[in-house]
Tab-separated table of C-alpha atoms in Angstrom:
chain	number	residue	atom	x	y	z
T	1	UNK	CA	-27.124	-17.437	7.750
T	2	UNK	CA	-29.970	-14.848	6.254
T	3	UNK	CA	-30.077	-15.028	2.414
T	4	UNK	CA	-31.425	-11.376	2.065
T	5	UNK	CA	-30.145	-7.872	3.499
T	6	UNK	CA	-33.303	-7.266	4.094
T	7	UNK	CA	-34.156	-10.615	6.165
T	8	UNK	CA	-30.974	-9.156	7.855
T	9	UNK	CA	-32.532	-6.377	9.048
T	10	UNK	CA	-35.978	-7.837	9.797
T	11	UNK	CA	-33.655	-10.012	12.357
T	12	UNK	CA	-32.192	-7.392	13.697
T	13	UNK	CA	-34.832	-5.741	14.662
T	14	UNK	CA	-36.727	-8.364	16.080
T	15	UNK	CA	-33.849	-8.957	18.479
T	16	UNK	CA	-33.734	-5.667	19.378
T	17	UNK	CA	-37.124	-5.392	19.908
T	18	UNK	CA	-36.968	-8.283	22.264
T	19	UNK	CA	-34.922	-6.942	24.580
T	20	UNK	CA	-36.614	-3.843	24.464
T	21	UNK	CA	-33.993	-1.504	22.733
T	22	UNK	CA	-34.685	0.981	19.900
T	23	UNK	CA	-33.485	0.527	16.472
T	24	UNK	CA	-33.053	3.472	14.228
T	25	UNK	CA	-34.570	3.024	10.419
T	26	UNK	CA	-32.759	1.414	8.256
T	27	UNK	CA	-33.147	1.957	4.350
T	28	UNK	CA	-32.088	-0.874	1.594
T	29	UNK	CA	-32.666	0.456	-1.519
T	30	UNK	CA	-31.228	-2.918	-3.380
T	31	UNK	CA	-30.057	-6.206	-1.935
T	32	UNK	CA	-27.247	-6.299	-4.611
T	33	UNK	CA	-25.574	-3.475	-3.299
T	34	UNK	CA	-24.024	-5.873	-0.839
T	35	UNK	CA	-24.409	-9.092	-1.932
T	36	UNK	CA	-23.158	-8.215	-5.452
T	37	UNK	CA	-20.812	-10.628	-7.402
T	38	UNK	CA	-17.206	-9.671	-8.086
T	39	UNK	CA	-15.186	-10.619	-11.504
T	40	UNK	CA	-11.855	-9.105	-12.241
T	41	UNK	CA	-9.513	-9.879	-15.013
T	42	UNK	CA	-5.896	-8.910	-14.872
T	43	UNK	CA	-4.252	-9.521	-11.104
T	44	UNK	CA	-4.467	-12.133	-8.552
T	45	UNK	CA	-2.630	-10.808	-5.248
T	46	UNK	CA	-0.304	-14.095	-4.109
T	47	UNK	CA	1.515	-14.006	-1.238
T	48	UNK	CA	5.422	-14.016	-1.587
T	49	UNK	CA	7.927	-15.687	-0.351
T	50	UNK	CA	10.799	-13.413	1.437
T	51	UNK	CA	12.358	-12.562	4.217
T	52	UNK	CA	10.756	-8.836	4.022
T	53	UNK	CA	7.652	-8.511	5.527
T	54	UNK	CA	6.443	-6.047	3.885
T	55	UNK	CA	6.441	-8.032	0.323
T	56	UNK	CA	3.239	-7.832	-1.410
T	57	UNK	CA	2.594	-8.781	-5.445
T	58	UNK	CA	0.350	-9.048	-7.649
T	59	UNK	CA	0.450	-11.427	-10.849
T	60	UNK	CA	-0.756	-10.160	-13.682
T	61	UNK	CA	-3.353	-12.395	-15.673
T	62	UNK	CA	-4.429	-10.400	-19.004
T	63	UNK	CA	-6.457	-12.944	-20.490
T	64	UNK	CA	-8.018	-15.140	-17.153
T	65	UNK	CA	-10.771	-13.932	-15.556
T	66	UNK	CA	-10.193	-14.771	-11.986
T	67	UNK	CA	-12.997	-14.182	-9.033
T	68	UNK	CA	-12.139	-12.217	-6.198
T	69	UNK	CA	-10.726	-14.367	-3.344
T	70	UNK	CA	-11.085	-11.715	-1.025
T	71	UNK	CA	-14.377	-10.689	1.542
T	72	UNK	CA	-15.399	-7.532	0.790
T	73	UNK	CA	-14.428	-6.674	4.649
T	74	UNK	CA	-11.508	-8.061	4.131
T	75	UNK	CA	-8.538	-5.830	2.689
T	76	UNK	CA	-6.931	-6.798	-0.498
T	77	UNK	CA	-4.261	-9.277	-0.273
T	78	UNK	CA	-1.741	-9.681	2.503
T	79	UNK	CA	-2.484	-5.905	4.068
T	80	UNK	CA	-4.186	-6.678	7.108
T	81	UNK	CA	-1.246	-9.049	8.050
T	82	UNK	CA	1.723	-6.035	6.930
T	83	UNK	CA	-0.568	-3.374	9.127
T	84	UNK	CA	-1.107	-5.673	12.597
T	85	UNK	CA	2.907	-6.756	12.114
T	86	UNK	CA	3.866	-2.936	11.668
T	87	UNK	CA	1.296	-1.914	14.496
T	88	UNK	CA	2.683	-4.651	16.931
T	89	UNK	CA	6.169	-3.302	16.506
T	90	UNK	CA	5.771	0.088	16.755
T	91	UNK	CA	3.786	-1.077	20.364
T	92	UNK	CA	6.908	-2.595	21.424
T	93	UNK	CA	9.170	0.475	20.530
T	94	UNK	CA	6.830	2.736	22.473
T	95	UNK	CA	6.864	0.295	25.560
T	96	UNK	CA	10.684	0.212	25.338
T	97	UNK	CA	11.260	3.940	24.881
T	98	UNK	CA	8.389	5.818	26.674
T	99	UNK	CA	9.675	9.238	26.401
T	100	UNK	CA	9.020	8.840	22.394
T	101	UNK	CA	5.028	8.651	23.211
T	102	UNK	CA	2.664	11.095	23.308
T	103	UNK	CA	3.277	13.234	26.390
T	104	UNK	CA	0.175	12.986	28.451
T	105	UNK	CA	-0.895	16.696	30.279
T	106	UNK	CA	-1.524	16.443	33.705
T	107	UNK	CA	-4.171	19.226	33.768
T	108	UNK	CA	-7.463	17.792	33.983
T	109	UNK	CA	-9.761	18.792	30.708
T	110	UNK	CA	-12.280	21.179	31.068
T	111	UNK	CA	-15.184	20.721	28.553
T	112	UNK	CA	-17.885	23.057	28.014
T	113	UNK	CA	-20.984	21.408	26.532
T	114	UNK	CA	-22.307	23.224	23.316
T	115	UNK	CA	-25.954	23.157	24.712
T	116	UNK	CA	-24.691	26.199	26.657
T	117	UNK	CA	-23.855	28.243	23.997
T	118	UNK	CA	-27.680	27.398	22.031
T	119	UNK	CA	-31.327	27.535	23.099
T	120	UNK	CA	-32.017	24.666	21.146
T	121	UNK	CA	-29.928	21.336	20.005
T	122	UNK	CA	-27.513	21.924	17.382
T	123	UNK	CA	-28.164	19.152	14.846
T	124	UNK	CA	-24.865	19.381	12.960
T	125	UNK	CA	-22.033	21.865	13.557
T	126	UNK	CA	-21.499	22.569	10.033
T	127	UNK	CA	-25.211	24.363	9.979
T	128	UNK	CA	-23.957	27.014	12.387
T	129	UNK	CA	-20.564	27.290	10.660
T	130	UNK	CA	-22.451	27.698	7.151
T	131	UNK	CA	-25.562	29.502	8.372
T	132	UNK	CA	-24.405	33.575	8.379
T	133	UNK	CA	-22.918	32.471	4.368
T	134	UNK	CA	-26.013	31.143	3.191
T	135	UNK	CA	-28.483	33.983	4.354
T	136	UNK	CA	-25.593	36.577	3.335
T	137	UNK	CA	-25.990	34.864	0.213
T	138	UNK	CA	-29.271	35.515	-0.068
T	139	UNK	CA	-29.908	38.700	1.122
T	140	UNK	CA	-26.991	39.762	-1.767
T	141	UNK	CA	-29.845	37.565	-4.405
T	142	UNK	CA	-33.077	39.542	-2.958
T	143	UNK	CA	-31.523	43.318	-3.003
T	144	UNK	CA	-30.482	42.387	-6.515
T	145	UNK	CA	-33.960	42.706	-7.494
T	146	UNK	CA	-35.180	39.228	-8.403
T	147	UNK	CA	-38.052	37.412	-7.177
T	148	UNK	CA	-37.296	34.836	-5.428
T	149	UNK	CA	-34.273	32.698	-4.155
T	150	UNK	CA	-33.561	29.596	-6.216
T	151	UNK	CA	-30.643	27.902	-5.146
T	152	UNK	CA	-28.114	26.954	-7.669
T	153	UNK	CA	-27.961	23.078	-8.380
T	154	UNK	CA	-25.382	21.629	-10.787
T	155	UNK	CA	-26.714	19.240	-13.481
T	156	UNK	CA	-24.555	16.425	-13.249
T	157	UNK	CA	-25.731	14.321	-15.960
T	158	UNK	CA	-23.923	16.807	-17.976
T	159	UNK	CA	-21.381	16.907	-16.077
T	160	UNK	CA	-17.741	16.971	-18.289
T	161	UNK	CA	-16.466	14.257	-15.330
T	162	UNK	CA	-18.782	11.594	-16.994
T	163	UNK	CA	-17.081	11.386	-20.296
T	164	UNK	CA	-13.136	11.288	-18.941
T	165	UNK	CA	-14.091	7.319	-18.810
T	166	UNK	CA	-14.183	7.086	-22.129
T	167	UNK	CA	-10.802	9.485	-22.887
T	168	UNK	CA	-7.076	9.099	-22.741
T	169	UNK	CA	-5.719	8.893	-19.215
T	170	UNK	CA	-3.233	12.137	-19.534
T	171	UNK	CA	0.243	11.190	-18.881
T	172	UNK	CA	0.277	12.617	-15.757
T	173	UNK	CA	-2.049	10.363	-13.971
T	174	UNK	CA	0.946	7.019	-15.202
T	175	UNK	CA	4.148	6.343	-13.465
T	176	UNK	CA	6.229	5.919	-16.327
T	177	UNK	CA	7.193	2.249	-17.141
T	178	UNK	CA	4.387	0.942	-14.819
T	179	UNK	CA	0.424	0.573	-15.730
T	180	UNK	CA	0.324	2.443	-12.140
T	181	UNK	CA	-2.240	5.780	-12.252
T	182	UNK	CA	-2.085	7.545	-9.377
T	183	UNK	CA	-4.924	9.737	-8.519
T	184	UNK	CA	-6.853	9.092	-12.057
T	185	UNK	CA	-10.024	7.485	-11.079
T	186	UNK	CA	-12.374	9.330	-13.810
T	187	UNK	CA	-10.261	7.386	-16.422
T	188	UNK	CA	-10.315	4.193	-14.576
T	189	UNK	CA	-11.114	0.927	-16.534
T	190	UNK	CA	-9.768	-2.335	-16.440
T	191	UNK	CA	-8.239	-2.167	-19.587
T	192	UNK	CA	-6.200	0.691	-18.435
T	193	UNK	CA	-4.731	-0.589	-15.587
T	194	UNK	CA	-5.490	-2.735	-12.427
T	195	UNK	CA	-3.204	-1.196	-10.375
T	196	UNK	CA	-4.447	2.768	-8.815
T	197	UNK	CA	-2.834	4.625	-6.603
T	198	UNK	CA	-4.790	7.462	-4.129
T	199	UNK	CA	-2.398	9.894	-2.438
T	200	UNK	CA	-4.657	11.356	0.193
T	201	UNK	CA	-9.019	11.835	0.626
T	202	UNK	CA	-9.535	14.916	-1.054
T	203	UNK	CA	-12.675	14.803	-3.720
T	204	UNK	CA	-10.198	15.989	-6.279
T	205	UNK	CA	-7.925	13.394	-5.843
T	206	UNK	CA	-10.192	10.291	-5.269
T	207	UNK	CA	-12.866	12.100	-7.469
T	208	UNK	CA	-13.797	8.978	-9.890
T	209	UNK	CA	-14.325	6.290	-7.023
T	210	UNK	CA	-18.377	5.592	-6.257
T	211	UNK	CA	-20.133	2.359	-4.356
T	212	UNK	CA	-19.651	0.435	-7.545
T	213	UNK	CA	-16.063	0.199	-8.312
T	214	UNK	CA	-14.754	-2.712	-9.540
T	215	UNK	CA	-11.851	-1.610	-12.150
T	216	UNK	CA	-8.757	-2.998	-9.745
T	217	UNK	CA	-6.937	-2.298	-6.402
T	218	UNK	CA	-6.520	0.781	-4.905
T	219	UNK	CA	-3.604	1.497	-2.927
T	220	UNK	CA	-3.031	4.154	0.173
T	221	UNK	CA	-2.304	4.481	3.302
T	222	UNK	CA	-4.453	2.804	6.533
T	223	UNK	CA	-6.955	6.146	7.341
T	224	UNK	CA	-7.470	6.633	3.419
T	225	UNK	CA	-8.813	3.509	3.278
T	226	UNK	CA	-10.516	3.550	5.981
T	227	UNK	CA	-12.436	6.903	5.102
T	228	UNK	CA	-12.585	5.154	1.262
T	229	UNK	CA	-14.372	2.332	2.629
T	230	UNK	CA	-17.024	4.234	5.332
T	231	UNK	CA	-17.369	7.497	3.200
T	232	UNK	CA	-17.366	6.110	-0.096
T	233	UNK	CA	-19.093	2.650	0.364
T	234	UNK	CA	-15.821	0.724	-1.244
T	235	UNK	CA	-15.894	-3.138	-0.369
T	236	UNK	CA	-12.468	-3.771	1.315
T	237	UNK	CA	-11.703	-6.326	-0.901
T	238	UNK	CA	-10.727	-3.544	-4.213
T	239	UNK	CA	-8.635	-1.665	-1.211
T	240	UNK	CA	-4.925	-2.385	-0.116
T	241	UNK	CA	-3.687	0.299	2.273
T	242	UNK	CA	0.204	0.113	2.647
T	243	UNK	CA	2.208	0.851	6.015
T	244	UNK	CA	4.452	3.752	6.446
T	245	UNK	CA	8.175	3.967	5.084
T	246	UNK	CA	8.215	0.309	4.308
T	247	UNK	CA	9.322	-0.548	1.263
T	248	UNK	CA	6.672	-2.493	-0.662
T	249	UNK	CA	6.731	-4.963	-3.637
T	250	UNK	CA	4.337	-4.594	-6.182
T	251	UNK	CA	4.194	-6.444	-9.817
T	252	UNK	CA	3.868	-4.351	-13.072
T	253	UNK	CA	3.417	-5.967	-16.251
T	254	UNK	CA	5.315	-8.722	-15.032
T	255	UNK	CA	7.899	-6.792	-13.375
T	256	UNK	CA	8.306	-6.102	-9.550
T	257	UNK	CA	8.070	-2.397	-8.161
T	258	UNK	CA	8.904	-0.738	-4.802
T	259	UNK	CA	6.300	1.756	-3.636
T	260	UNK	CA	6.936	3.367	-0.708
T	261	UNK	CA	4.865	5.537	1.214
T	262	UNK	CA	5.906	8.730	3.080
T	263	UNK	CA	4.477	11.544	4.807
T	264	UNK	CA	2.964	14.435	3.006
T	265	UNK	CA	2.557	16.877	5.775
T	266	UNK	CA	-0.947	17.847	4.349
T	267	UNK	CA	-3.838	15.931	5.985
T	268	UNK	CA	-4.438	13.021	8.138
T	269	UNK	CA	-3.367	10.224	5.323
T	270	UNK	CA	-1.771	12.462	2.928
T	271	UNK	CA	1.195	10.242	1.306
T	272	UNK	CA	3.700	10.346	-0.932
T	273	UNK	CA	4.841	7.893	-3.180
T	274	UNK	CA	8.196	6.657	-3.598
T	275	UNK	CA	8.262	4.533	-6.613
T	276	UNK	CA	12.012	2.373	-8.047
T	277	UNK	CA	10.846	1.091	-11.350
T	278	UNK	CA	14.479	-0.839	-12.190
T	279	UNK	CA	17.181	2.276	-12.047
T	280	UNK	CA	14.593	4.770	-11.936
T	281	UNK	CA	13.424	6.459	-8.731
T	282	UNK	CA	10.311	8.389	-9.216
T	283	UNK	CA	8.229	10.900	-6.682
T	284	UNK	CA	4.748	11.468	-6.475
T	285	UNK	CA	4.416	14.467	-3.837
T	286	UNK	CA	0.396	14.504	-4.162
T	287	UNK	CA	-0.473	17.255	-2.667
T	288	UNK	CA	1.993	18.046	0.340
T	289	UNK	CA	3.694	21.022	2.435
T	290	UNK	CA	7.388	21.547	1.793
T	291	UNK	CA	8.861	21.830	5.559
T	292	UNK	CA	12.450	21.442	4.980
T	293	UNK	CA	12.826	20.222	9.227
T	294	UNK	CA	10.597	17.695	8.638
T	295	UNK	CA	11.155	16.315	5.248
T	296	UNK	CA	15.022	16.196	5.550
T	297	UNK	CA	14.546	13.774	8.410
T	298	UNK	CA	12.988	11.443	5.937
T	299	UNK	CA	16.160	9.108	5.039
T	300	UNK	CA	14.587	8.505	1.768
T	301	UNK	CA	14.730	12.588	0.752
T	302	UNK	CA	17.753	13.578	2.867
T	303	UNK	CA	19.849	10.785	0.520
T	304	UNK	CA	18.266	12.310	-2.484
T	305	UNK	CA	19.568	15.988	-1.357
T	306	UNK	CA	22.686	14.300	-1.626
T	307	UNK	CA	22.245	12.650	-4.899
T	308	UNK	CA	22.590	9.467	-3.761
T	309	UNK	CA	21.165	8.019	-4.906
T	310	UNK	CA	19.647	9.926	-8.177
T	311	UNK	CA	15.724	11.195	-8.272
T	312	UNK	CA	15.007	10.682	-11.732
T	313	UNK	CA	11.350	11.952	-12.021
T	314	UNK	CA	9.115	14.033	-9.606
T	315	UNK	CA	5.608	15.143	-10.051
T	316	UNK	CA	5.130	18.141	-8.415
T	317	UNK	CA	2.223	19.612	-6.602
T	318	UNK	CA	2.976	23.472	-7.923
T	319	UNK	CA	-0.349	25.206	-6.424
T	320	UNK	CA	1.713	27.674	-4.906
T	321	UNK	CA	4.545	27.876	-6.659
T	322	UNK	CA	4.529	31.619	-7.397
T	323	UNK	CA	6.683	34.186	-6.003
T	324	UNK	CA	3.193	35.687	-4.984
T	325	UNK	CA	2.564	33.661	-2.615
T	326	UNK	CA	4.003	34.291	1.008
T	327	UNK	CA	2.512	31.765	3.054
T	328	UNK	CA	3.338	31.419	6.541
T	329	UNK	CA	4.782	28.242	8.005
T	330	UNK	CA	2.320	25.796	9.223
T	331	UNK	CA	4.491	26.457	13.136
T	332	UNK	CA	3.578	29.987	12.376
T	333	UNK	CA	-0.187	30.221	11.637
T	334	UNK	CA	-1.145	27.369	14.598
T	335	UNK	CA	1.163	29.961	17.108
T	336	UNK	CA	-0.889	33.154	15.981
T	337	UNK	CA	-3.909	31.052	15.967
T	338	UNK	CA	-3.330	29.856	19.886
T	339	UNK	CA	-2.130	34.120	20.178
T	340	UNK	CA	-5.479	35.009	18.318
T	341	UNK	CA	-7.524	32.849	21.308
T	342	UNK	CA	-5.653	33.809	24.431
T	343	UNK	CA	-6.802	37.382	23.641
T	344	UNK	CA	-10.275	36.294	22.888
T	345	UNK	CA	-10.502	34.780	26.513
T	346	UNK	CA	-8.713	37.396	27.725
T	347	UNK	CA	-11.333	39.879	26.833
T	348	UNK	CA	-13.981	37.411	27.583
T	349	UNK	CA	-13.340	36.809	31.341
T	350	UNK	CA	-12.657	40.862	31.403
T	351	UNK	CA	-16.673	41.234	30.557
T	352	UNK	CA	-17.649	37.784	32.533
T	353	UNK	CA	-18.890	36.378	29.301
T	354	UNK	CA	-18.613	33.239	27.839
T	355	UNK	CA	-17.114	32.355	23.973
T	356	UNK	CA	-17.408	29.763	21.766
T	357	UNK	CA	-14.248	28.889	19.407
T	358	UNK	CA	-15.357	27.409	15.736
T	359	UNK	CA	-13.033	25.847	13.685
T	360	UNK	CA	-14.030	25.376	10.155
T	361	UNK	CA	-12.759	22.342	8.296
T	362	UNK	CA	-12.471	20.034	4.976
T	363	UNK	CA	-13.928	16.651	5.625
T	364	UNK	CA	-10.584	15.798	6.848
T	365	UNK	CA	-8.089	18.965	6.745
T	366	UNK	CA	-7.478	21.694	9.769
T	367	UNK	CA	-7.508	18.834	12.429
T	368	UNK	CA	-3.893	20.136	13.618
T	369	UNK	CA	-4.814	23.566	13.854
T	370	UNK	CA	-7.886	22.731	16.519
T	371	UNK	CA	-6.292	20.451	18.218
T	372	UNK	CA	-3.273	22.621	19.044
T	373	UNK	CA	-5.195	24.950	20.822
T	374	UNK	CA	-7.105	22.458	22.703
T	375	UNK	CA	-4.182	20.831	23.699
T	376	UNK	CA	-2.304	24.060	24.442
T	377	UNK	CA	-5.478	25.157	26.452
T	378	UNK	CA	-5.661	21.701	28.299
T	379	UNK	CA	-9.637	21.572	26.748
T	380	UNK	CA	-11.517	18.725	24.422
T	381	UNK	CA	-12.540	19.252	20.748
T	382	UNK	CA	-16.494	18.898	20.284
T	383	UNK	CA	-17.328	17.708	16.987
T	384	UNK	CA	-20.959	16.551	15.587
T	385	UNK	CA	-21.669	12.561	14.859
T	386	UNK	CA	-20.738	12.717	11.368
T	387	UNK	CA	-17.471	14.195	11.945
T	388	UNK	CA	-16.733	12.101	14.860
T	389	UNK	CA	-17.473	9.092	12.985
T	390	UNK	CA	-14.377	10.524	10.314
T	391	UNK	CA	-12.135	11.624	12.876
T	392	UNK	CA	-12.145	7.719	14.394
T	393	UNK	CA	-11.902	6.430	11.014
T	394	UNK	CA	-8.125	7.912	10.734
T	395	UNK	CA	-7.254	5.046	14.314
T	396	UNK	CA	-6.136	7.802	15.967
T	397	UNK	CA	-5.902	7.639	20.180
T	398	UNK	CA	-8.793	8.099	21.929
T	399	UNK	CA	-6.920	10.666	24.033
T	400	UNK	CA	-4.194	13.516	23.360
């Protein structure tokens, strides 16, 4: 075994130089940033003893500092196990009821290359999407009559993120009668808590995470992680992504919690969480899209439409929650969408001239939107190397 990252490296490329294959540079600013030490003080995960196998805890040691029995490739406790168990059996449902897959189209894709559309490679996609904003952005800062373009950079040393380590976590960041935060990384510490919970991969959400943290587990679902870990630079070993609608056992100050994780119907990993603290039931929507069809078929918030049993607390995503706002239903804006591009080709193949389709996106977000008219046009998505690298981050299938 190589001591050093950077012996690593020097190997590497020596082998690869040996059989005569390019390797592309490689930049290690500090050996530590991989080979760094772990301490932790407050929870050890343990494995439990039960017939559900989805039971996960954590014991809670306040005055113990305990090392980090896990890899830093390897996820926090017992996850990987929960995951390949939950992945194996929804294999064997699929192989026992087919007509639940994905329906596969029997119209053979037709993919135009990009390099068609441009006289010269496109580096990144986002360039061309951006492009016409910036320079309308600067012609609006020349005819204003000063001298040159400066483009606006935001100090972050003063930035007022840096000092919410040092404040109160607010009170809605807690799940009451936990030390859970959900979604409060600024405030994160160990004294606060050891136990954080991420609802989806927006920076506003998981705003507060960086390369070096080390203040307790994080909890999500499987592509949050995923993206944590690759976007982020998170070792694997601080992150515990749970499986879908499986009731989960996590310890609280000595006391054992069910978390539960259910759709959002926001963006690829967007959960919500279900939390039963004792006789309390408590929701964490996140950020999520009411669609009554699709959350009524949830068994956990059809039996709460029915009282039974009781939703105590909620914490409620209330962006839009203004009589203002008339949004159309996520059905609706992918079908004018598709109605928007039929017409577009239409006209095209009327003047013999070819058109390119751009879909602009979050770093994850709008993935449904461009894939329905793919799909609905029988045609493959091209996306740049960065955002292909995301998009196989959330395990999706290699085909639609």
């Amino acid at each position: 075994r190589l001591g050093t990252v950077s012996g690593r490296v020097s190997h590497i490329k020596r082998c690869k130089a040996k059989y005569s294959e390019i390797l592309g540079s490689a930049s290690i600013k500090n050996d530590n940033d991989l080979d760094c030490e772990f301490i932790e003080s407050g929870a050890e995960p343990i494995e439990g003893t039960t017939d559900n196998p989805s039971f996960s805890r954590s014991v809670s040691l306040s005055t113990k500092q305990l090392r980090n029995p896990y890899d830093k490739n390897q996820w926090h406790g017992n996850a990987s196990i929960i995951l390949e168990s939950k992945r194996a059996a929804e294999s064997d449902n699929r192989q026992q009821f087919p007509e639940n897959s994905h329906i596969q189209h029997n119209k053979q894709p037709q993919q135009t290359m990009l390099s068609r559309f441009f006289q010269a490679p496109v580096r990144s996609l986002t360039d061309v999407l951006m492009g016409s904003a910036r320079r309308l952005k600067k012609e609006k800062y020349v005819s204003s009559g000063k001298k040159a373009f400066e483009p606006s950079v935001k100090a972050r040393s003063n930035d007022w993120r840096s000092n919410l380590k040092y404040s109160n976590c607010p009170s809605y960041k807690k799940i009451p009668g936990t030390d859970f935060i959900c979604d409060g990384f600024y405030y994160a510490r160990s004294t606060l808590s050891q136990n954080y919970f991420l609802t989806h991969f927006h920076s506003d959400h998981y705003g507060g995470i960086t390369k070096q943290w080390n203040e307790g587990t994080i909890y999500c679902s499987l592509p949050t992680a995923n993206l944590v870990n690759q976007q982020l630079g998170v070792d694997k070993r601080f992150l515990h992504p749970l499986p879908m609608n499986s009731p989960t056992i996590i310890e609280s100050r000595g006391k054992p919690v069910t978390v539960t994780l259910l759709d959002a119907n926001h963006c690829p990993g967007a959960i919500m969480f279900l939390f039963e603290v004792g006789n309390k039931t408590i929701l964490h929507v996140g950020d999520f899209r009411w669609d009554r069809e699709i959350m009524m078929k949830m068994p956990q918030l059809k039996a709460f439409s029915n009282a039974n049993p009781r939703l105590n607390e909620i914490f409620l995503d209330t962006t839009y929650c203004d009589k203002k706002y008339s949004l159309p239903t996520q059905a609706e804006a992918i079908e004018a969408t598709i109605t928007a591009v039929e017409e577009e080709l239409a006209m095209a193949k009327k003047e013999r001239t070819k058109t390119l389709f751009l879909f602009g996106s979050y770093t994850i977000g709008k993935e449904r939107i461009y894939l329905s008219v793919a799909e609905h046009l029988g045609m493959k998505v091209y996306v740049d190397n960065r955002r292909f690298r995301i998009l196989s981050a959330l395990e999706w299938p290699k085909e639609r």
